[in-house]
Amino acid sequence: MAGMDTIRNLFRIGMGPSSSHTLAPKRAAKIYKQRFPKGPYKVILYGSIAATGVGHQTHEAIESELGKVEFDSRPEQVLEYHPNALEFHSLSVGEASKWVVYSTGGGALSTGASDQSKTLYTKSTMNEILTWAVEEGKPLWMLVTEHEDKEIFDFLKEVWVSMKEALKRGLHTEGVLPGGLKLPRKAPNLFAKSKQLSKNHRRTALLSAYALAVSEENAAGGIVVTAPTCGASGVLPGVLYYMDVHQKYSQDKILYALATAGVIGNLIKTNASISGAEVGCQGEVGTACAMAAAACAQLLGGTPPQIEYAAEMGMEHHLGLTCDPVEGLVQIPCIERNAMAAIRALEIAEYAILSDGTHHISFDQVIETMARTGNDIPSLYRETALGGLAQTSRLYKAQEHEQNPYPFI
Ligand code: SF4
């Protein structure tokens, strides 16, 4: 096994609504412009990024760097290396300017298999990490201090500040999200209602409001942090903000939890995928839930095996989750899915620390299962907006409400 990349490449601060469809294409366009400053430009989109590029605002992201671009979308053509492929051309230079780049999830770019061997971390399985933690007597988050540079906690502080800024903006911004669904923002309303609820119900309202706030900011094209992607960016900040404000954990404890969440996300990114186009939503919201559950278990005083158990359950109970965004927008089911995963992450953490950390299926095994399941999921359910809820919504729209099951709405 090759080792793992820095967690700096997991937590990326950038513009929503999609790390693979806006954040990475914008970065690719910027890199391309440095190499070929002279347009006009043509960009060919292949596979999943072509199928959902319009809803995910890919064209706008690329044009924000290159100016007016001639686009050619080929959703039916999937290149071998990854389902999200972009081919850049400078028409004034010709064939020599062709650059094929892949958006591999969470804002990452790759030009092919050869540049995947980033080995900042010497360990790349949970088994190795747990062995290290037990033998050294160290907490999981210290793996980060042992492998990253000494500024890593300054970076994580910057990440935490960005997460909180997105959350607070989302909590206080009312209105309708962009795109044809005319979806109203819900976070401010839930937050207001939370103040009138009893303690038990307040927790659900607050966790939902916080996760929705970030996800709605993301859907509106605001600045968020990939955790591990833009589409799943509400789960981890939602849960950590709850633990910060309502459970009064110190900033240091929150940053250590963020470091552990980074290790969990990195293990999944390294051994499976965090790309919805590659493995469905289990790789996005499933990963976010595993990261948040592990972070919470650590905050609640969990041992390394209990934290591992929390991460395992966070992913296990999202196995097989498809990606089927209605109208190709990162809104339905994405936004509420973040809220549900945030609630679940905290409950999983509480469950895990009730145990002694022993369990049957390991986190490494669940990652392996997720990768295999993702491979088996038909492309209809991997960020193409062709199947699932996206299909149902199209069918009902086509019938022009003739068979609307809720005619009173
Ligand atoms: S369904 Fe999940 S994977 Fe698909 S766009 Fe939404 S958040 Fe991303």
Coordinates of C-alpha atoms and ligand atoms in Angstrom, one line a residue:
M1 CA 0.0 0.0 0.0
A2 CA 1.4 3.4 -1.0
G3 CA 0.6 5.6 2.1
M4 CA -1.6 8.6 2.3
D5 CA -1.7 12.2 1.0
T6 CA -1.8 15.2 3.3
I7 CA -5.1 16.1 4.9
R8 CA -4.7 19.6 3.3
N9 CA -5.9 18.0 0.1
L10 CA -9.0 16.6 1.9
F11 CA -10.2 19.9 3.5
R12 CA -10.3 22.4 0.6
I13 CA -11.8 25.9 1.1
G14 CA -13.6 26.9 -2.1
M15 CA -16.7 27.8 -4.0
G16 CA -19.7 25.4 -4.0
P17 CA -21.9 23.7 -5.1
S18 CA -19.7 20.7 -6.1
S19 CA -16.0 19.9 -5.4
S20 CA -15.7 17.7 -8.4
H21 CA -17.9 19.9 -10.7
T22 CA -17.0 23.5 -9.7
L23 CA -14.0 23.6 -7.4
A24 CA -11.8 21.2 -9.3
P25 CA -12.8 22.4 -12.8
K26 CA -12.1 26.0 -11.8
R27 CA -8.6 25.0 -10.5
A28 CA -8.0 23.1 -13.7
A29 CA -9.0 26.1 -15.8
K30 CA -6.7 28.3 -13.8
I31 CA -3.8 25.9 -14.3
Y32 CA -4.6 25.6 -18.0
K33 CA -4.7 29.4 -18.5
Q34 CA -1.2 29.7 -16.9
R35 CA 0.1 27.2 -19.6
F36 CA -2.0 28.6 -22.5
P37 CA -2.8 32.2 -21.7
K38 CA -4.3 32.8 -25.2
G39 CA -7.8 31.8 -26.1
P40 CA -10.3 31.2 -27.5
Y41 CA -10.9 28.0 -25.5
K42 CA -12.8 24.9 -26.0
V43 CA -13.6 22.4 -23.2
I44 CA -15.0 18.9 -23.8
L45 CA -16.7 17.4 -20.7
Y46 CA -17.0 13.6 -20.6
G47 CA -19.1 11.2 -18.5
S48 CA -20.7 12.2 -15.3
I49 CA -19.4 15.8 -15.3
A50 CA -21.1 16.3 -18.7
A51 CA -24.3 14.7 -17.4
T52 CA -24.7 17.0 -14.4
G53 CA -22.4 19.9 -15.3
V54 CA -25.2 22.3 -16.0
G55 CA -27.0 21.8 -12.6
H56 CA -23.6 21.7 -10.8
Q57 CA -22.5 25.0 -12.4
T58 CA -19.4 23.6 -14.1
H59 CA -19.6 25.9 -17.1
E60 CA -19.7 29.0 -14.9
A61 CA -16.7 27.8 -12.8
I62 CA -14.6 27.2 -15.9
E63 CA -15.6 30.5 -17.5
S64 CA -14.8 32.4 -14.3
E65 CA -11.1 31.6 -15.2
L66 CA -11.1 31.4 -19.0
G67 CA -13.8 33.8 -20.1
K68 CA -16.3 32.7 -22.8
V69 CA -15.7 29.0 -23.6
E70 CA -17.0 26.7 -26.4
F71 CA -18.3 23.7 -24.5
D72 CA -18.9 20.2 -25.9
S73 CA -20.7 17.8 -23.5
R74 CA -20.4 14.1 -24.1
P75 CA -22.2 12.4 -21.2
E76 CA -22.4 9.0 -23.0
Q77 CA -18.6 8.9 -23.4
V78 CA -16.8 7.8 -20.3
L79 CA -13.0 7.9 -20.3
E80 CA -11.2 4.9 -18.7
Y81 CA -9.4 6.5 -15.8
H82 CA -12.4 8.3 -14.1
P83 CA -16.0 9.2 -15.0
N84 CA -15.3 12.9 -14.5
A85 CA -13.0 14.0 -17.4
L86 CA -12.3 17.4 -18.9
E87 CA -10.4 18.1 -22.1
F88 CA -9.0 21.6 -22.6
H89 CA -8.0 23.1 -25.9
S90 CA -6.7 26.5 -26.9
L91 CA -8.1 27.0 -30.4
S92 CA -5.3 29.5 -31.3
V93 CA -2.6 26.9 -30.5
G94 CA -4.2 23.8 -31.9
E95 CA -3.7 20.1 -31.1
A96 CA -0.5 20.7 -29.0
S97 CA -2.6 22.5 -26.4
K98 CA -4.8 19.4 -25.7
W99 CA -4.9 18.7 -21.9
V100 CA -7.0 15.9 -20.4
V101 CA -7.5 16.1 -16.7
Y102 CA -9.8 14.2 -14.3
S103 CA -11.8 15.5 -11.4
T104 CA -11.4 12.7 -9.0
G105 CA -13.5 13.9 -6.0
G106 CA -13.2 16.4 -3.2
G107 CA -11.7 19.0 -5.5
A108 CA -8.7 16.8 -6.5
L109 CA -7.3 16.7 -10.0
S110 CA -5.3 14.0 -11.7
T111 CA -3.8 13.5 -15.1
G112 CA -3.9 9.7 -14.7
A113 CA -2.7 6.8 -12.7
S114 CA 0.9 7.8 -12.4
D115 CA 0.4 10.8 -10.1
Q116 CA -1.5 9.0 -7.4
S117 CA 1.4 7.9 -5.3
K118 CA 1.4 10.6 -2.6
T119 CA 2.9 9.2 0.5
L120 CA 3.2 11.8 3.2
Y121 CA 1.7 9.3 5.7
T122 CA 3.5 6.0 5.9
K123 CA 0.4 4.2 7.1
S124 CA -2.7 3.7 4.9
T125 CA -4.9 1.3 6.8
M126 CA -6.8 1.7 10.1
N127 CA -5.3 -1.6 11.2
E128 CA -1.8 -0.1 11.0
I129 CA -3.0 3.1 12.7
L130 CA -4.6 1.3 15.5
T131 CA -1.6 -0.8 16.1
W132 CA 0.6 2.3 16.2
A133 CA -1.9 4.1 18.6
V134 CA -2.0 1.1 21.0
E135 CA 1.8 0.4 20.9
E136 CA 2.7 4.1 21.4
G137 CA -0.2 4.9 23.7
K138 CA -1.0 7.9 21.6
P139 CA -4.4 9.4 20.5
L140 CA -5.4 9.0 16.9
W141 CA -5.1 12.7 16.1
M142 CA -1.4 12.6 16.9
L143 CA -0.8 10.7 13.7
V144 CA -1.4 14.0 12.0
T145 CA 1.3 15.9 14.0
E146 CA 3.7 13.1 13.3
H147 CA 3.3 13.2 9.5
E148 CA 2.2 16.7 8.6
D149 CA 4.3 19.9 8.8
K150 CA 4.3 22.0 12.0
E151 CA 1.8 24.5 10.6
I152 CA -0.9 21.8 10.2
F153 CA -2.9 23.0 13.2
D154 CA -2.8 26.6 11.9
F155 CA -4.3 25.2 8.7
L156 CA -6.9 23.3 10.6
K157 CA -7.8 26.5 12.5
E158 CA -8.3 28.2 9.2
V159 CA -10.5 25.3 8.1
W160 CA -12.5 25.5 11.3
V161 CA -13.0 29.3 10.9
S162 CA -14.2 28.9 7.3
M163 CA -16.6 26.1 8.3
K164 CA -18.1 28.4 11.0
E165 CA -18.3 31.3 8.7
A166 CA -20.3 29.3 6.1
L167 CA -22.5 27.9 8.8
K168 CA -23.3 31.3 10.3
R169 CA -24.0 32.8 6.9
G170 CA -26.3 30.0 6.1
L171 CA -28.1 30.3 9.5
H172 CA -29.0 33.9 8.8
T173 CA -29.6 34.0 5.1
E174 CA -33.2 33.6 4.0
G175 CA -34.6 33.2 0.4
V176 CA -34.7 30.7 -2.4
L177 CA -31.7 28.6 -3.7
P178 CA -30.6 29.1 -7.3
G179 CA -31.8 26.6 -9.9
G180 CA -35.2 25.4 -11.2
L181 CA -36.4 23.7 -8.1
K182 CA -37.2 27.0 -6.3
L183 CA -36.2 25.4 -3.0
P184 CA -36.4 27.7 0.0
R185 CA -33.6 27.8 2.5
K186 CA -34.7 26.0 5.7
A187 CA -31.8 26.6 8.1
P188 CA -32.9 30.0 9.5
N189 CA -36.4 28.7 10.2
L190 CA -35.3 25.5 12.0
F191 CA -32.8 27.5 14.0
A192 CA -35.6 29.9 15.1
K193 CA -37.9 27.0 16.0
S194 CA -35.1 25.3 18.0
K195 CA -35.3 28.0 20.6
Q196 CA -38.8 27.0 21.6
L197 CA -38.3 23.3 21.8
S198 CA -37.7 21.1 24.8
K199 CA -34.1 19.9 25.4
N200 CA -34.6 16.5 23.7
H201 CA -36.1 17.9 20.5
R202 CA -33.8 20.9 20.4
R203 CA -30.8 18.8 19.7
T204 CA -32.3 17.4 16.5
A205 CA -33.4 20.9 15.4
L206 CA -30.0 22.4 16.1
L207 CA -28.0 19.7 14.4
S208 CA -30.3 19.9 11.4
A209 CA -30.2 23.7 11.2
Y210 CA -26.4 23.7 11.4
A211 CA -25.9 21.0 8.7
L212 CA -28.6 22.6 6.5
A213 CA -27.0 26.0 6.9
V214 CA -23.7 24.9 5.4
S215 CA -25.3 22.7 2.7
E216 CA -27.6 25.6 1.6
E217 CA -24.6 27.9 1.4
N218 CA -22.9 25.3 -0.7
A219 CA -26.0 25.0 -3.0
A220 CA -26.0 28.8 -3.4
G221 CA -22.4 28.7 -4.6
G222 CA -21.0 30.1 -1.4
I223 CA -17.5 29.4 0.1
V224 CA -17.4 26.1 2.0
V225 CA -14.9 23.5 3.1
T226 CA -14.8 20.1 1.4
A227 CA -15.4 17.5 4.1
P228 CA -14.7 15.4 2.1
T229 CA -16.7 17.1 -0.7
C230 CA -18.8 20.2 -1.3
G231 CA -22.0 18.1 -1.5
A232 CA -21.3 16.6 1.9
S233 CA -19.8 19.7 3.4
G234 CA -22.6 20.3 6.0
V235 CA -22.2 17.1 8.1
L236 CA -18.8 17.6 9.9
P237 CA -19.2 21.4 10.6
G238 CA -22.8 20.9 11.7
V239 CA -21.8 18.3 14.3
L240 CA -18.6 20.1 15.5
Y241 CA -20.4 23.4 15.8
Y242 CA -23.0 21.7 18.0
M243 CA -20.3 20.2 20.2
D244 CA -18.5 23.6 20.4
V245 CA -21.5 25.8 21.2
H246 CA -23.7 23.5 23.2
Q247 CA -21.3 21.1 24.8
K248 CA -18.6 23.7 25.3
Y249 CA -15.6 21.8 24.0
S250 CA -12.4 23.9 23.7
Q251 CA -11.0 25.0 20.4
D252 CA -8.0 22.7 20.8
K253 CA -10.3 19.7 21.3
I254 CA -12.3 20.7 18.2
L255 CA -9.1 20.9 16.1
Y256 CA -7.9 17.5 17.4
A257 CA -11.3 16.1 16.4
L258 CA -11.0 17.7 13.0
A259 CA -7.5 16.1 12.6
T260 CA -9.0 12.7 13.4
A261 CA -11.9 13.3 10.9
G262 CA -9.2 14.1 8.3
V263 CA -7.5 10.8 9.0
I264 CA -10.8 8.9 8.5
G265 CA -11.6 10.8 5.3
N266 CA -8.1 10.2 4.0
L267 CA -8.3 6.4 4.6
I268 CA -11.5 6.2 2.6
K269 CA -10.1 8.5 -0.2
T270 CA -6.9 6.3 -0.4
N271 CA -8.5 2.9 -0.2
A272 CA -11.9 3.5 -2.0
S273 CA -13.2 6.9 -3.3
I274 CA -14.9 10.1 -2.1
S275 CA -16.3 10.7 -5.6
G276 CA -20.0 10.4 -6.1
A277 CA -19.4 9.9 -9.8
E278 CA -17.2 6.9 -8.9
V279 CA -19.0 5.2 -6.0
G280 CA -22.3 7.1 -5.4
C281 CA -23.3 9.1 -2.3
Q282 CA -21.8 6.5 0.1
G283 CA -18.4 8.0 -0.8
E284 CA -19.6 11.5 -0.1
V285 CA -22.3 11.7 2.7
G286 CA -21.2 8.2 3.9
T287 CA -17.6 9.4 4.3
A288 CA -18.7 12.6 5.9
C289 CA -20.8 10.7 8.5
A290 CA -17.8 8.4 9.2
M291 CA -15.6 11.4 9.7
A292 CA -18.1 13.2 12.0
A293 CA -18.9 10.1 14.0
A294 CA -15.2 9.5 14.7
A295 CA -14.6 13.2 15.6
C296 CA -17.5 13.1 18.0
A297 CA -16.5 9.7 19.6
Q298 CA -13.1 11.3 20.2
L299 CA -14.7 14.4 21.8
L300 CA -16.8 12.2 24.0
G301 CA -13.7 10.6 25.3
G302 CA -13.6 7.5 23.1
T303 CA -10.6 5.2 22.9
P304 CA -8.9 4.6 19.5
P305 CA -10.9 1.3 19.1
Q306 CA -14.2 3.1 19.9
I307 CA -13.3 5.9 17.5
E308 CA -12.6 3.2 14.8
Y309 CA -16.0 1.6 15.6
A310 CA -17.8 5.0 15.2
A311 CA -16.1 5.5 11.8
E312 CA -17.0 2.0 10.7
M313 CA -20.7 2.5 11.6
G314 CA -20.8 5.9 10.0
M315 CA -19.9 4.2 6.7
E316 CA -21.6 0.8 7.2
H317 CA -25.0 2.3 7.5
H318 CA -24.6 4.3 4.3
L319 CA -23.4 1.4 2.2
G320 CA -25.1 1.3 -1.2
L321 CA -26.3 4.9 -1.0
T322 CA -26.9 6.2 -4.5
C323 CA -26.2 9.6 -6.0
D324 CA -29.3 10.8 -7.9
P325 CA -29.5 14.6 -7.6
V326 CA -32.8 16.0 -8.9
E327 CA -32.3 18.2 -12.0
G328 CA -28.6 17.7 -11.4
L329 CA -28.6 20.3 -8.6
V330 CA -26.8 19.7 -5.3
Q331 CA -30.0 20.2 -3.5
I332 CA -32.4 17.2 -3.4
P333 CA -31.5 14.8 -1.8
C334 CA -28.2 16.3 -0.9
I335 CA -29.1 19.1 1.6
E336 CA -31.4 17.1 3.9
R337 CA -29.1 14.1 3.6
N338 CA -26.4 16.2 5.3
A339 CA -28.8 17.0 8.2
M340 CA -29.7 13.3 8.6
A341 CA -26.1 12.2 8.5
A342 CA -25.2 14.9 11.2
I343 CA -27.9 13.6 13.5
R344 CA -26.8 10.0 12.9
A345 CA -23.1 10.8 13.4
L346 CA -23.6 12.0 17.0
E347 CA -25.9 9.1 17.8
I348 CA -23.3 6.6 16.4
A349 CA -20.6 8.2 18.5
E350 CA -22.7 7.8 21.6
Y351 CA -23.4 4.2 20.7
A352 CA -19.7 3.5 20.0
I353 CA -18.6 4.8 23.4
L354 CA -21.2 2.6 25.1
S355 CA -19.2 -0.4 23.7
D356 CA -15.6 -1.5 24.5
G357 CA -14.8 -0.9 20.8
T358 CA -14.8 -4.6 19.8
H359 CA -17.0 -5.4 16.8
H360 CA -17.2 -7.9 13.9
I361 CA -16.5 -5.9 10.7
S362 CA -13.5 -3.6 10.8
F363 CA -13.3 -0.1 9.3
D364 CA -10.8 -1.3 6.7
Q365 CA -13.2 -4.1 5.7
V366 CA -16.1 -1.6 5.4
I367 CA -14.0 0.6 3.2
E368 CA -13.2 -2.3 1.0
T369 CA -16.9 -3.2 0.9
M370 CA -17.8 0.4 -0.1
A371 CA -15.4 0.4 -3.0
R372 CA -16.8 -2.9 -4.3
T373 CA -20.4 -1.8 -3.8
G374 CA -19.6 1.5 -5.6
N375 CA -18.1 -0.4 -8.5
D376 CA -21.3 -2.5 -8.7
I377 CA -23.7 0.4 -8.6
P378 CA -24.9 1.1 -12.2
S379 CA -23.8 4.5 -13.6
L380 CA -27.5 5.6 -13.4
Y381 CA -26.9 6.2 -9.7
R382 CA -23.4 7.7 -9.8
E383 CA -23.9 11.5 -10.3
T384 CA -25.4 11.3 -13.7
A385 CA -28.9 12.4 -12.6
L386 CA -30.4 9.7 -14.8
G387 CA -31.8 7.3 -12.2
G388 CA -33.4 7.3 -8.8
L389 CA -35.1 10.5 -7.4
A390 CA -33.8 12.5 -10.5
Q391 CA -35.7 10.1 -12.7
T392 CA -38.9 10.1 -10.6
S393 CA -38.9 13.9 -10.6
R394 CA -38.6 14.0 -14.4
L395 CA -41.4 11.5 -14.8
Y396 CA -43.8 13.4 -12.6
K397 CA -42.8 16.7 -14.3
A398 CA -43.5 15.1 -17.7
Q399 CA -47.0 14.1 -16.5
E400 CA -47.6 17.7 -15.6
H401 CA -49.0 16.9 -12.2
E402 CA -51.8 14.7 -13.7
Q403 CA -50.9 11.9 -11.2
N404 CA -49.6 14.1 -8.4
P405 CA -50.2 12.1 -5.3
Y406 CA -50.6 15.3 -3.2
P407 CA -52.9 17.5 -5.3
F408 CA -53.7 19.7 -2.3
I409 CA -50.1 21.0 -2.1
Ligands
SF4_1 S1 -26.6 12.8 -3.9 FE1 -24.7 12.8 -2.5 S2 -23.0 12.3 -4.0 FE2 -24.8 13.0 -5.2 S3 -24.5 15.2 -5.5 FE3 -25.8 14.9 -3.7 S4 -24.4 14.9 -1.9 FE4 -23.1 14.5 -3.8

